[in-house]
Amino acid sequence: PLGMRDSGFGVPQASDGNWARPHAEHDGSVRPIAPRDVHNIAPAAAVYSSAADMARWLLLLLGRGEVDGKRILEAGVVDTLHTPQTLVGLAPWQQSLYPESNFLAQGMGFMLQDYRGQLVAWGTGGIDGYACSLAVVPKARLGIVVLANVPWTGLPEGIVFWLIDRALGGAHK
């Protein structure tokens, strides 16, 4: 219903054949690698998408289930996604990264955190050769996704929070 044509499950594909190949460091240089077979870990790692499709997903979340005047999800469903279910707490290293935050909680598929006076619903993911981070700041009507085709890097999350800082007018670390 969202028109997400370049999203799916399994090995990444794109309707036009243009998709990011995974990369990994080998002998001191970053090189392309074969996509990992994700069938045995599909619930945790089999979703792929494009930047354009992820933008549609963020618009759905920011529109509380409505995109382009079309209701896809009930607003209450999106509200539930952004409602804390389990308190996680902030580890000392997280407190140093996010000194303005008072809580970190798990929602339905999102980490939820107060940040600079705003609720941020965010998530990260990755698998061999890929890393991503996304966030929505509902009251600021802000959605960000950062995709990378290198593994095990904190860069996408760092960029997401750097962009949130810029959008909310906070200090730029």
PDB file of C-alpha atoms in Angstrom, residues 46-133:
ATOM      1  CA  ALA A  46      16.288 -10.611   6.093  1.00  0.00           C
ATOM      2  CA  VAL A  47      14.637  -7.254   5.423  1.00  0.00           C
ATOM      3  CA  TYR A  48      16.160  -5.070   2.714  1.00  0.00           C
ATOM      4  CA  SER A  49      15.021  -1.720   1.376  1.00  0.00           C
ATOM      5  CA  SER A  50      16.035   1.340  -0.610  1.00  0.00           C
ATOM      6  CA  ALA A  51      16.450   4.914   0.578  1.00  0.00           C
ATOM      7  CA  ALA A  52      13.297   5.938  -1.314  1.00  0.00           C
ATOM      8  CA  ASP A  53      11.263   3.112   0.233  1.00  0.00           C
ATOM      9  CA  MET A  54      12.577   3.892   3.716  1.00  0.00           C
ATOM     10  CA  ALA A  55      11.497   7.507   3.191  1.00  0.00           C
ATOM     11  CA  ARG A  56       7.959   6.219   2.536  1.00  0.00           C
ATOM     12  CA  TRP A  57       8.107   4.216   5.794  1.00  0.00           C
ATOM     13  CA  LEU A  58       9.247   7.299   7.731  1.00  0.00           C
ATOM     14  CA  LEU A  59       6.428   9.362   6.181  1.00  0.00           C
ATOM     15  CA  LEU A  60       3.948   6.710   7.334  1.00  0.00           C
ATOM     16  CA  LEU A  61       5.306   6.886  10.894  1.00  0.00           C
ATOM     17  CA  LEU A  62       5.341  10.687  10.943  1.00  0.00           C
ATOM     18  CA  GLY A  63       1.833  10.780   9.462  1.00  0.00           C
ATOM     19  CA  ARG A  64       0.610   8.437  12.220  1.00  0.00           C
ATOM     20  CA  GLY A  65      -0.390   5.842   9.639  1.00  0.00           C
ATOM     21  CA  GLU A  66      -1.403   8.164   6.812  1.00  0.00           C
ATOM     22  CA  VAL A  67       0.602   8.954   3.659  1.00  0.00           C
ATOM     23  CA  ASP A  68      -0.510  11.093   0.723  1.00  0.00           C
ATOM     24  CA  GLY A  69      -3.979  11.404   2.260  1.00  0.00           C
ATOM     25  CA  LYS A  70      -4.401   7.602   2.385  1.00  0.00           C
ATOM     26  CA  ARG A  71      -4.848   5.805   5.714  1.00  0.00           C
ATOM     27  CA  ILE A  72      -2.577   2.711   5.767  1.00  0.00           C
ATOM     28  CA  LEU A  73      -2.472   2.051   9.531  1.00  0.00           C
ATOM     29  CA  GLU A  74      -4.698   3.240  12.328  1.00  0.00           C
ATOM     30  CA  ALA A  75      -3.080   6.107  14.243  1.00  0.00           C
ATOM     31  CA  GLY A  76      -3.288   4.046  17.439  1.00  0.00           C
ATOM     32  CA  VAL A  77      -1.063   1.368  15.908  1.00  0.00           C
ATOM     33  CA  VAL A  78       1.706   3.896  15.268  1.00  0.00           C
ATOM     34  CA  ASP A  79       1.200   5.348  18.758  1.00  0.00           C
ATOM     35  CA  THR A  80       1.670   1.842  20.185  1.00  0.00           C
ATOM     36  CA  LEU A  81       4.936   1.460  18.254  1.00  0.00           C
ATOM     37  CA  HIS A  82       6.151   4.591  20.048  1.00  0.00           C
ATOM     38  CA  THR A  83       4.978   3.579  23.533  1.00  0.00           C
ATOM     39  CA  PRO A  84       7.570   2.180  25.979  1.00  0.00           C
ATOM     40  CA  GLN A  85       7.039  -1.492  26.777  1.00  0.00           C
ATOM     41  CA  THR A  86      10.219  -2.333  28.692  1.00  0.00           C
ATOM     42  CA  LEU A  87      12.574   0.018  30.503  1.00  0.00           C
ATOM     43  CA  VAL A  88      16.151  -0.583  29.337  1.00  0.00           C
ATOM     44  CA  GLY A  89      18.051   2.145  31.169  1.00  0.00           C
ATOM     45  CA  LEU A  90      21.101   4.052  30.068  1.00  0.00           C
ATOM     46  CA  ALA A  91      24.503   2.416  30.521  1.00  0.00           C
ATOM     47  CA  PRO A  92      27.333   4.732  31.615  1.00  0.00           C
ATOM     48  CA  TRP A  93      28.713   4.944  28.052  1.00  0.00           C
ATOM     49  CA  GLN A  94      25.223   5.906  26.782  1.00  0.00           C
ATOM     50  CA  GLN A  95      24.910   8.549  29.507  1.00  0.00           C
ATOM     51  CA  SER A  96      28.160  10.088  28.289  1.00  0.00           C
ATOM     52  CA  LEU A  97      26.956  10.023  24.660  1.00  0.00           C
ATOM     53  CA  TYR A  98      23.490  11.363  25.494  1.00  0.00           C
ATOM     54  CA  PRO A  99      23.842  13.485  28.665  1.00  0.00           C
ATOM     55  CA  GLU A 100      20.424  15.120  28.034  1.00  0.00           C
ATOM     56  CA  SER A 101      18.631  11.743  28.087  1.00  0.00           C
ATOM     57  CA  ASN A 102      16.863  10.412  31.150  1.00  0.00           C
ATOM     58  CA  PHE A 103      15.536   7.098  29.850  1.00  0.00           C
ATOM     59  CA  LEU A 104      15.922   4.426  27.214  1.00  0.00           C
ATOM     60  CA  ALA A 105      13.101   1.977  26.659  1.00  0.00           C
ATOM     61  CA  GLN A 106      12.120  -0.720  24.207  1.00  0.00           C
ATOM     62  CA  GLY A 107       8.934  -0.094  22.261  1.00  0.00           C
ATOM     63  CA  MET A 108       7.340  -2.288  19.629  1.00  0.00           C
ATOM     64  CA  GLY A 109      10.269  -2.542  17.235  1.00  0.00           C
ATOM     65  CA  PHE A 110      11.911   0.741  18.260  1.00  0.00           C
ATOM     66  CA  MET A 111      14.219   1.973  20.960  1.00  0.00           C
ATOM     67  CA  LEU A 112      12.587   4.983  22.620  1.00  0.00           C
ATOM     68  CA  GLN A 113      14.604   7.739  24.207  1.00  0.00           C
ATOM     69  CA  ASP A 114      14.085  11.256  25.426  1.00  0.00           C
ATOM     70  CA  TYR A 115      16.644  13.433  23.698  1.00  0.00           C
ATOM     71  CA  ARG A 116      16.867  17.207  23.931  1.00  0.00           C
ATOM     72  CA  GLY A 117      13.282  17.318  25.193  1.00  0.00           C
ATOM     73  CA  GLN A 118      11.888  15.170  22.378  1.00  0.00           C
ATOM     74  CA  LEU A 119      10.855  11.536  22.075  1.00  0.00           C
ATOM     75  CA  VAL A 120      13.106   9.782  19.559  1.00  0.00           C
ATOM     76  CA  ALA A 121      12.040   6.394  18.209  1.00  0.00           C
ATOM     77  CA  TRP A 122      15.083   4.790  16.648  1.00  0.00           C
ATOM     78  CA  GLY A 123      16.584   1.512  15.583  1.00  0.00           C
ATOM     79  CA  THR A 124      19.739   0.099  14.126  1.00  0.00           C
ATOM     80  CA  GLY A 125      20.545  -3.014  12.212  1.00  0.00           C
ATOM     81  CA  GLY A 126      23.189  -4.696  10.227  1.00  0.00           C
ATOM     82  CA  ILE A 127      24.589  -7.884   8.839  1.00  0.00           C
ATOM     83  CA  ASP A 128      27.728  -8.845   6.953  1.00  0.00           C
ATOM     84  CA  GLY A 129      28.431  -5.892   4.682  1.00  0.00           C
ATOM     85  CA  TYR A 130      25.507  -3.678   5.680  1.00  0.00           C
ATOM     86  CA  ALA A 131      24.623  -1.273   8.505  1.00  0.00           C
ATOM     87  CA  CYS A 132      21.694   1.075   9.023  1.00  0.00           C
ATOM     88  CA  SER A 133      20.094   3.415  11.504  1.00  0.00           C
TER      89      SER A 133
END
